[in-house]
PDB file of C-alpha atoms in Angstrom:
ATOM      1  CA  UNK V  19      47.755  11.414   9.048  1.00  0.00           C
ATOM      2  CA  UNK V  20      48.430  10.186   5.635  1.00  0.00           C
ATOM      3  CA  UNK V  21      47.247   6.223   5.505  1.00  0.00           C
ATOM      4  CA  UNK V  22      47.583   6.118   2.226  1.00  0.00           C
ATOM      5  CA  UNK V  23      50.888   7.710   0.538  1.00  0.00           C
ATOM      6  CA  UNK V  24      52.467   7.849  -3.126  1.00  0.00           C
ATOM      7  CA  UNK V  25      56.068   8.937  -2.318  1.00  0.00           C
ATOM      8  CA  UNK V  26      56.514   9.662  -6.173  1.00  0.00           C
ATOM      9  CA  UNK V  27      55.130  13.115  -7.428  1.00  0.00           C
ATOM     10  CA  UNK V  28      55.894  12.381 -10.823  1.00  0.00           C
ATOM     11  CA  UNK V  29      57.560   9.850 -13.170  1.00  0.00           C
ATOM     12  CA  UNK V  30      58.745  10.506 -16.585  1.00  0.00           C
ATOM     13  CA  UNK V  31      59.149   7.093 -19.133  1.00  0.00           C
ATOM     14  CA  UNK V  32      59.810   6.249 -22.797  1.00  0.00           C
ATOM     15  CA  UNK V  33      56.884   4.850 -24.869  1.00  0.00           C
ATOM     16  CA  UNK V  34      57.222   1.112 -25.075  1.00  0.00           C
ATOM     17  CA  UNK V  35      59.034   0.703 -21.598  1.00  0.00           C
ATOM     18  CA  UNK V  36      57.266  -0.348 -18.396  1.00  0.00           C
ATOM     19  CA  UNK V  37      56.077   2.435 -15.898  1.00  0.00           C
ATOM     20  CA  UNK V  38      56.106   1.259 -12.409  1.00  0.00           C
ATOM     21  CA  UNK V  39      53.542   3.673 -10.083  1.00  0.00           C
ATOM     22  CA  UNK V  40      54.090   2.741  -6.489  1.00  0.00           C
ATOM     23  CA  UNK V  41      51.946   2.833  -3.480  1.00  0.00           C
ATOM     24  CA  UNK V  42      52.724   2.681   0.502  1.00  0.00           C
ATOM     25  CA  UNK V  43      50.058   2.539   3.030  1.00  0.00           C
ATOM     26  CA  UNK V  44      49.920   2.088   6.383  1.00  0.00           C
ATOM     27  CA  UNK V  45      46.229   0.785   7.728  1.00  0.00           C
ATOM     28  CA  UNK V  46      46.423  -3.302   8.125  1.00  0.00           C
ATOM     29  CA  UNK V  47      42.705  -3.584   8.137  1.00  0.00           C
ATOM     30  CA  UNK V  48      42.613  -2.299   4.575  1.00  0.00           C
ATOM     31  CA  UNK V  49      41.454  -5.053   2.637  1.00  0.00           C
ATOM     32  CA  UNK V  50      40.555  -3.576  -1.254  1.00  0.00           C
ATOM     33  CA  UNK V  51      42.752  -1.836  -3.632  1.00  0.00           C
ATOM     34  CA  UNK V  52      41.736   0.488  -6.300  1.00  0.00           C
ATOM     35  CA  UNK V  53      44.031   2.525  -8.757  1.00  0.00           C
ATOM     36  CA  UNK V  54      42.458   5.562 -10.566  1.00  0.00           C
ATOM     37  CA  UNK V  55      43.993   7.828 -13.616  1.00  0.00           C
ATOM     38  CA  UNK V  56      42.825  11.233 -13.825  1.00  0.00           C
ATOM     39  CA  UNK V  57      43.574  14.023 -16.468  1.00  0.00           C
ATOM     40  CA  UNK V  58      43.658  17.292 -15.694  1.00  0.00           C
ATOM     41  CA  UNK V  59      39.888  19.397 -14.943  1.00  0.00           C
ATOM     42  CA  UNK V  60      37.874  15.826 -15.292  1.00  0.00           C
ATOM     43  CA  UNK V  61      36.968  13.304 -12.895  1.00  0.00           C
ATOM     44  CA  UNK V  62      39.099  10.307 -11.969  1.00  0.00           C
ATOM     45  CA  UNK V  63      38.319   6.977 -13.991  1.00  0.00           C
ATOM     46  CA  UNK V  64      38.642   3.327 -12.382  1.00  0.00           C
ATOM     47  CA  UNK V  65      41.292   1.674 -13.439  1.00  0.00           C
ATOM     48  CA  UNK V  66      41.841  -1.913 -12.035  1.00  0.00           C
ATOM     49  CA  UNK V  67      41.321  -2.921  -8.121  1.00  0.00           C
ATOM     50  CA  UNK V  68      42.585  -5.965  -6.210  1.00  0.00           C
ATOM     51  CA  UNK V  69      41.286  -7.579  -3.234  1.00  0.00           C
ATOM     52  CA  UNK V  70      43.993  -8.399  -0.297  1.00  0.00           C
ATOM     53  CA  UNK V  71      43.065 -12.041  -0.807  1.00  0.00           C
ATOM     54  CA  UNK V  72      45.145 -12.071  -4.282  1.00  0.00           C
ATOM     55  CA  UNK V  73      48.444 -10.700  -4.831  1.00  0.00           C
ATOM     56  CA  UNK V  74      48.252 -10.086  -8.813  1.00  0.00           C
ATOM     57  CA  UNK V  75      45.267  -8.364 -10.729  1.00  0.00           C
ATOM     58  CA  UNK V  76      45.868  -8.357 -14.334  1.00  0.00           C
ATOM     59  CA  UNK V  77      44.277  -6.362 -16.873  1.00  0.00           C
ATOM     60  CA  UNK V  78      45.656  -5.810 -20.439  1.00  0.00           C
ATOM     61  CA  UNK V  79      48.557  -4.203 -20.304  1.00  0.00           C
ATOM     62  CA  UNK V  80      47.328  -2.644 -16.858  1.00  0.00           C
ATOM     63  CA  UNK V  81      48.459  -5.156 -13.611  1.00  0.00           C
ATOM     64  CA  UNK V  82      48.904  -4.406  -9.508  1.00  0.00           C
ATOM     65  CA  UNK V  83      50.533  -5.743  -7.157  1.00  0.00           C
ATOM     66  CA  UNK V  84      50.231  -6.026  -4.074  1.00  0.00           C
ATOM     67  CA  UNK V  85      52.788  -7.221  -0.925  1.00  0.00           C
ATOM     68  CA  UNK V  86      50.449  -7.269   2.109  1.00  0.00           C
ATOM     69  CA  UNK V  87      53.638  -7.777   4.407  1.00  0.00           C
ATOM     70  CA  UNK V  88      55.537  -4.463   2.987  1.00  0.00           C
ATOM     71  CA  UNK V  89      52.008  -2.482   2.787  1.00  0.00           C
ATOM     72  CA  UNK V  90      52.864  -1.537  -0.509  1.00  0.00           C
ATOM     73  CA  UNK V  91      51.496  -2.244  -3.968  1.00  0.00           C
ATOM     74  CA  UNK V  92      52.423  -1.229  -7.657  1.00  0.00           C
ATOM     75  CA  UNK V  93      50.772  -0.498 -10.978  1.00  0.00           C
ATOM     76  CA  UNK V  94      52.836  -1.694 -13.760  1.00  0.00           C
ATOM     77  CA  UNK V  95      51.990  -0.425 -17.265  1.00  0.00           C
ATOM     78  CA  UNK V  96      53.435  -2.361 -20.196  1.00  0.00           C
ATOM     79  CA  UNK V  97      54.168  -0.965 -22.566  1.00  0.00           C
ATOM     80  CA  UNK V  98      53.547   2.758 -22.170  1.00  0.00           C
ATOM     81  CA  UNK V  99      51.824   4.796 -24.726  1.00  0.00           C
ATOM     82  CA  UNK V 100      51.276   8.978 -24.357  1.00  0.00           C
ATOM     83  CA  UNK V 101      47.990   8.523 -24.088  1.00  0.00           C
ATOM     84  CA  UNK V 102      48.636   6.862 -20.398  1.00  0.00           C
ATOM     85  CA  UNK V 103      50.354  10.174 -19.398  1.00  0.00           C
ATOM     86  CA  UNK V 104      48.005  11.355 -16.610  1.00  0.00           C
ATOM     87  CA  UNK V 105      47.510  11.522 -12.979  1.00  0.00           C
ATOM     88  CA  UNK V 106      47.365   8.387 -10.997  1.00  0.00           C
ATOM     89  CA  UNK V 107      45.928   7.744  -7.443  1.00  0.00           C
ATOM     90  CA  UNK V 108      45.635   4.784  -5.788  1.00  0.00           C
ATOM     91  CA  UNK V 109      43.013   4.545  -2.948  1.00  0.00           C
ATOM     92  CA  UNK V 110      42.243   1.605  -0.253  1.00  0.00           C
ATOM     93  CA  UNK V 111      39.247   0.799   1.655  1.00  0.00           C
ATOM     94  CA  UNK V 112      38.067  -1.799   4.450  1.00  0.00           C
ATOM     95  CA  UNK V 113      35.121  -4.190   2.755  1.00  0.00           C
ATOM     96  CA  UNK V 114      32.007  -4.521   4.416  1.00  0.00           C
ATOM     97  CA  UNK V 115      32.542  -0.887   6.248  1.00  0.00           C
ATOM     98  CA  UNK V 116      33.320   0.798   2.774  1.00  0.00           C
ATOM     99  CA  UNK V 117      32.684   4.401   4.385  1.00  0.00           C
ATOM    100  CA  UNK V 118      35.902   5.549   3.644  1.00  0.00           C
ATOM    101  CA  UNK V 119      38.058   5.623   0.857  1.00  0.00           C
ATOM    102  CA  UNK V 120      41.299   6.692   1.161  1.00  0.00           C
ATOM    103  CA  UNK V 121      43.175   8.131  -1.341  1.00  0.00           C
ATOM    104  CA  UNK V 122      47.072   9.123  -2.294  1.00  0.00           C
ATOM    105  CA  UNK V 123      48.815  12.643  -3.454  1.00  0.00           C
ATOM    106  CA  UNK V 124      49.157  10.934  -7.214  1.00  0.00           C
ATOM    107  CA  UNK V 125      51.303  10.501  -9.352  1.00  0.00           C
ATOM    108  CA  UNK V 126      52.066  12.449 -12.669  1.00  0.00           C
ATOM    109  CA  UNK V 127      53.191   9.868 -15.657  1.00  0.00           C
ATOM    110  CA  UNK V 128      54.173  11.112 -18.638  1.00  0.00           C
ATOM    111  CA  UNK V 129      55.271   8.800 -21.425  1.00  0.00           C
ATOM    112  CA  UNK V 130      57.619  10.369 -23.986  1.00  0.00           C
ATOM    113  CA  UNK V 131      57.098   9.814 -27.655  1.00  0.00           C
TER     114      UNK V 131
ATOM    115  CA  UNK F  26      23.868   7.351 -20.766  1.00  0.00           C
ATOM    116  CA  UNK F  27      24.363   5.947 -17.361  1.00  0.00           C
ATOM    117  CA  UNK F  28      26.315   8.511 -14.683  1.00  0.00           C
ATOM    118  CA  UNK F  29      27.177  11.440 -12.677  1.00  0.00           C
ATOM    119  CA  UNK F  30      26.906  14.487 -13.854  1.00  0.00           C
ATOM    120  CA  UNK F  31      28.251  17.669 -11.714  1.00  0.00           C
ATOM    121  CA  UNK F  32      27.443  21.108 -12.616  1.00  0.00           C
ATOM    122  CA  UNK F  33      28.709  24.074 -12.730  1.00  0.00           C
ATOM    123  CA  UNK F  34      31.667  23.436 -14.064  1.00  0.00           C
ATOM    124  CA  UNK F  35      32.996  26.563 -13.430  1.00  0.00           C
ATOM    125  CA  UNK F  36      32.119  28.709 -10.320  1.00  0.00           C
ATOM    126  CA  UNK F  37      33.131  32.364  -9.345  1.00  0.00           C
ATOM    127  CA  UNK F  38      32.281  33.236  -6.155  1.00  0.00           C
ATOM    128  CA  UNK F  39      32.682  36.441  -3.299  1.00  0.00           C
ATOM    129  CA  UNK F  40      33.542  36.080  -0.391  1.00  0.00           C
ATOM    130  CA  UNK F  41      31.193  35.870   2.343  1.00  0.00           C
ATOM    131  CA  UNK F  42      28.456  34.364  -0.179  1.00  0.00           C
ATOM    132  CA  UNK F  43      27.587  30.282  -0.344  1.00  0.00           C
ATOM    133  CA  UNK F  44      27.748  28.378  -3.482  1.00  0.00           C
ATOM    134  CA  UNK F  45      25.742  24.679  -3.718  1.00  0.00           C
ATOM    135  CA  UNK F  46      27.327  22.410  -6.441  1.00  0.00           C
ATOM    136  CA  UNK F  47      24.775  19.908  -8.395  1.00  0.00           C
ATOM    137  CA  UNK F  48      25.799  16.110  -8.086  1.00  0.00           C
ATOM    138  CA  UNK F  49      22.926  13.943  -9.889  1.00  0.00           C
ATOM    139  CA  UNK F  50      23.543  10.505 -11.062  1.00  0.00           C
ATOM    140  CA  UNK F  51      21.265   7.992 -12.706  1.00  0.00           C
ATOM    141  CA  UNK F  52      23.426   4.859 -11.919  1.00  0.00           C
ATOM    142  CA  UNK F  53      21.154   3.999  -9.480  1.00  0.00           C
ATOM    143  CA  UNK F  54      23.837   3.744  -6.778  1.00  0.00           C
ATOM    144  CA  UNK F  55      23.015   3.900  -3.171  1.00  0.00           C
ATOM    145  CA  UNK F  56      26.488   6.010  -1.856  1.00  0.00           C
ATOM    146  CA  UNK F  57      26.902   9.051  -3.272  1.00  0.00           C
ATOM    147  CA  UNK F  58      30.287  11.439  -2.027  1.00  0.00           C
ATOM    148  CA  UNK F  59      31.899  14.897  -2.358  1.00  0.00           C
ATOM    149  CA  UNK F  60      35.690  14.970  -2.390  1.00  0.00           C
ATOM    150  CA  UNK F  61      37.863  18.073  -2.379  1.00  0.00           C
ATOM    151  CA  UNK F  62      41.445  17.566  -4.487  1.00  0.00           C
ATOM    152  CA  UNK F  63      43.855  20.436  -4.071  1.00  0.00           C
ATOM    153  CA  UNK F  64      47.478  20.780  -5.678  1.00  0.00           C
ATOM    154  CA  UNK F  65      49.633  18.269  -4.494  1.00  0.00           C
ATOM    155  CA  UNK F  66      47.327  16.505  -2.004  1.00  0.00           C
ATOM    156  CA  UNK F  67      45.163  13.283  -2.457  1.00  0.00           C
ATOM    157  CA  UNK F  68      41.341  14.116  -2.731  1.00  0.00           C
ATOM    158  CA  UNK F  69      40.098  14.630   0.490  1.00  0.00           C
ATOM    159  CA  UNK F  70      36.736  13.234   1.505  1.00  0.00           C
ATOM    160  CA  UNK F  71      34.132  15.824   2.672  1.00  0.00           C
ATOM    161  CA  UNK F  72      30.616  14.350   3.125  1.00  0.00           C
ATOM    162  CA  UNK F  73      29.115  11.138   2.183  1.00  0.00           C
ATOM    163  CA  UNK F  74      25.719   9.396   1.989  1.00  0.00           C
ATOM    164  CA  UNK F  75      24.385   5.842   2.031  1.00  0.00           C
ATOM    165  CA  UNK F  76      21.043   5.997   1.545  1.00  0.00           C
ATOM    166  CA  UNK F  77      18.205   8.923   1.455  1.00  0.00           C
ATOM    167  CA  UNK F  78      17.865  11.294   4.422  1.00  0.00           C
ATOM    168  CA  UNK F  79      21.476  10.454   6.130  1.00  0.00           C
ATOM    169  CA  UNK F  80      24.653  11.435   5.096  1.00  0.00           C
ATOM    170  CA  UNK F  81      27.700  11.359   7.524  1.00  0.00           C
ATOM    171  CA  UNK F  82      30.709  13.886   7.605  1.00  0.00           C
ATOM    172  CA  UNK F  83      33.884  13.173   6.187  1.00  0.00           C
ATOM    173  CA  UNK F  84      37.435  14.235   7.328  1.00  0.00           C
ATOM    174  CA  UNK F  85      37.135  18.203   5.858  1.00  0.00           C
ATOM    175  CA  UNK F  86      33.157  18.489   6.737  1.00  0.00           C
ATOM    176  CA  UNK F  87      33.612  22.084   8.605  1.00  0.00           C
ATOM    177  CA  UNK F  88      32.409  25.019   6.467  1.00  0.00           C
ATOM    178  CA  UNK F  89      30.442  22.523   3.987  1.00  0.00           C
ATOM    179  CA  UNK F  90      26.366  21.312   4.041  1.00  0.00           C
ATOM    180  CA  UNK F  91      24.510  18.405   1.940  1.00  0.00           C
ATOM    181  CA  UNK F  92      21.239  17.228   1.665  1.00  0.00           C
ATOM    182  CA  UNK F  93      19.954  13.505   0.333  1.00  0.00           C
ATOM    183  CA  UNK F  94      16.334  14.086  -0.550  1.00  0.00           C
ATOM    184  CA  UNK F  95      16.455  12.056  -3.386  1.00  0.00           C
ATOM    185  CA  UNK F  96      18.748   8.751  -4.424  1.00  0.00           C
ATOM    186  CA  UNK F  97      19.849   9.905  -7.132  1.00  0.00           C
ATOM    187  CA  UNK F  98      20.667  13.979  -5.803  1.00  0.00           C
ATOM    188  CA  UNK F  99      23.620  14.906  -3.531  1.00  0.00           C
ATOM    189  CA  UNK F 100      23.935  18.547  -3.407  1.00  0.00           C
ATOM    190  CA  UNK F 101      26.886  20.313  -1.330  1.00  0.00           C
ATOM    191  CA  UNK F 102      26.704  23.791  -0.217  1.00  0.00           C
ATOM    192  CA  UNK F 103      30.196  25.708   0.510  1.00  0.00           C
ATOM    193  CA  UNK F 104      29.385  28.357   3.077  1.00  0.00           C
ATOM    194  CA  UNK F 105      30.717  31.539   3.977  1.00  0.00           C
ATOM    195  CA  UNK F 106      32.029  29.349   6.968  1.00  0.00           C
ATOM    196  CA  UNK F 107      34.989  27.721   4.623  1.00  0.00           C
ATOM    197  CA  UNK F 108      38.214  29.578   4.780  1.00  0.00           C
ATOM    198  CA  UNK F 109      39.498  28.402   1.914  1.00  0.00           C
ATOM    199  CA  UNK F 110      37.009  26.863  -0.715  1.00  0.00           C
ATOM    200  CA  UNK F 111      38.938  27.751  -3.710  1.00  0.00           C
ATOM    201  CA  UNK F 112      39.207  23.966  -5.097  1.00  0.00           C
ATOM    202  CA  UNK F 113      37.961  21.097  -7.457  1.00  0.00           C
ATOM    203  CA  UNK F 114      35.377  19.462  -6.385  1.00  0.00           C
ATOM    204  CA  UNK F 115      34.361  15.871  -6.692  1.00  0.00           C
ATOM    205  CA  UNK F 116      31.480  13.854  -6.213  1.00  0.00           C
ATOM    206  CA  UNK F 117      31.144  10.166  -6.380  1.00  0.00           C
ATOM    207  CA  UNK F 118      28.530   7.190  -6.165  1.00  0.00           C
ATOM    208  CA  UNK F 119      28.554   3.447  -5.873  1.00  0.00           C
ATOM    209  CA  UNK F 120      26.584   0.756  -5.231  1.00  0.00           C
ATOM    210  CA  UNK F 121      26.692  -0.786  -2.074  1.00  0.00           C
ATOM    211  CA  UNK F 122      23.684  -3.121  -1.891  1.00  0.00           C
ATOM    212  CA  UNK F 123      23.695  -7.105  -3.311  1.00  0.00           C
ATOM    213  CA  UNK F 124      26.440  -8.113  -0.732  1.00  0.00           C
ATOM    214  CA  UNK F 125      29.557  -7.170   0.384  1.00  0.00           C
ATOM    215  CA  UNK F 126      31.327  -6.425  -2.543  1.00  0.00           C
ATOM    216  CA  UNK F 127      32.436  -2.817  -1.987  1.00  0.00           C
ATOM    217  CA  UNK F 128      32.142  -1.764  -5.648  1.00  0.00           C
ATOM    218  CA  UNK F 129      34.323   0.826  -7.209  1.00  0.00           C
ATOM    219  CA  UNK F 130      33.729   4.566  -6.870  1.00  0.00           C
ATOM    220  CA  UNK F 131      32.201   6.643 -10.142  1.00  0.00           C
ATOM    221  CA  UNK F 132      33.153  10.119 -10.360  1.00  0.00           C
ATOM    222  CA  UNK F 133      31.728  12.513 -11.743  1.00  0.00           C
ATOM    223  CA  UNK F 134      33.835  15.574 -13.653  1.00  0.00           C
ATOM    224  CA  UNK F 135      34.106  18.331 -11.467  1.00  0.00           C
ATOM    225  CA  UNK F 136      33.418  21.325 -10.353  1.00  0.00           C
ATOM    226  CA  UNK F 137      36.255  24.022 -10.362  1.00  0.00           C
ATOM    227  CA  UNK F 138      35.225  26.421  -7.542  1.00  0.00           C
ATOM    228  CA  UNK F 139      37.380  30.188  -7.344  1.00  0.00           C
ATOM    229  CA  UNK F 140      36.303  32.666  -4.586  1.00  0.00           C
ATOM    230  CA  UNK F 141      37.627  35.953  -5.425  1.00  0.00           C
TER     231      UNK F 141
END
């Protein structure tokens, strides 16, 4: 069963606008939040994490958000540029255990010129 | 420069023969993982190992081996036992020692496995 779930397959936005990637999961023990971009035939690369004790991680023009009650957070990029069009997971994980991460389906940005 | 390096990049393989992928990294991270991504699904954890010797299976183990002689090594063998191996293949590290800070996963770029 999915725990971790990115409803979105893709998302298609204009350069300059926001792009909102969204996240559901389902596991109330999961306590750290990761987002990852990957392009296509290399490795994923870290993007910005948050820790259930905030709500907000900023990070340039990179911030998530996360609503512990709803099980759901977001990645907001502002503003968009073509080089963010990529593949985007997010991924949880329960501190202290750490064995596991769990990981979504992705999500395909692409930012239009 | 520090991190993981995965090799081949490319693999052909028969069927009915096993294939071990490299994983070596020189971050000096005590976890080191394999993950298996296929079209349309999240990647898919297969083996993992916290420290030399041990190494614990993941959710997709069946069909797949690994060793952890060395800290810094993580090879994964796809045997002749895995019905459908044609995939990318990922391997990770972290560090997990100096407290409980879970530290972020490092990937490495991938290994593109076909089985003709």
């Amino acid at each position: 069963d999915q725990q971790v779930k990115q409803n979105s397959p893709s998302l298609s936005v204009q350069e300059g606008r926001i792009s909102i990637l969204n996240c559901d999961y389902t596991n109330s023990m999961f306590d750290y939040f990761l987002w990852y971009k990957k392009y296509p035939a290399e490795g994923p690369t870290f993007l910005i994490s948050i820790s259930s004790i905030k709500d907000k991680n900023e990070d340039g023009r990179f911030t998530v958000f996360l609503n512990k009650s709803a099980k759901h957070l977001s990645l907001h990029i502002v503003p968009s540029q073509p080089g963010d069009s990529a593949v985007y997971f997010c991924a949880a994980t329960i501190q202290n255990t750490g064995n596991q991460f769990y990981f979504g389906t992705g999500t395909s940005l692409t930012v239009i010129p | 420069d520090g991190g993981i390096t995965q090799s081949p990049k490319y693999l052909f393989r028969k069927e009915g023969q096993n294939v071990t992928l490299s994983c070596e990294q020189n971050l000096n991270h005590d976890a080191m993982y394999w993950y298996r991504q296929d079209p349309g699904q999240g990647l898919r954890l297969i083996y993992y190992s916290h420290i030399v010797n041990d190494f614990q299976k993941g959710d997709i183990a069946e069909g797949y081996s690994v060793s952890r002689e060395k800290k810094e090594s993580f090879p994964l063998t796809v045997t002749s036992a895995q019905k459908n191996p044609t995939a990318f293949y990922l391997c990770a590290s972290r560090m997990i020692s100096g407290g409980p800070h879970t530290g972020e996963l490092f990937f490495g770029e991938g290994s593109r496995l076909t089985v003709l």
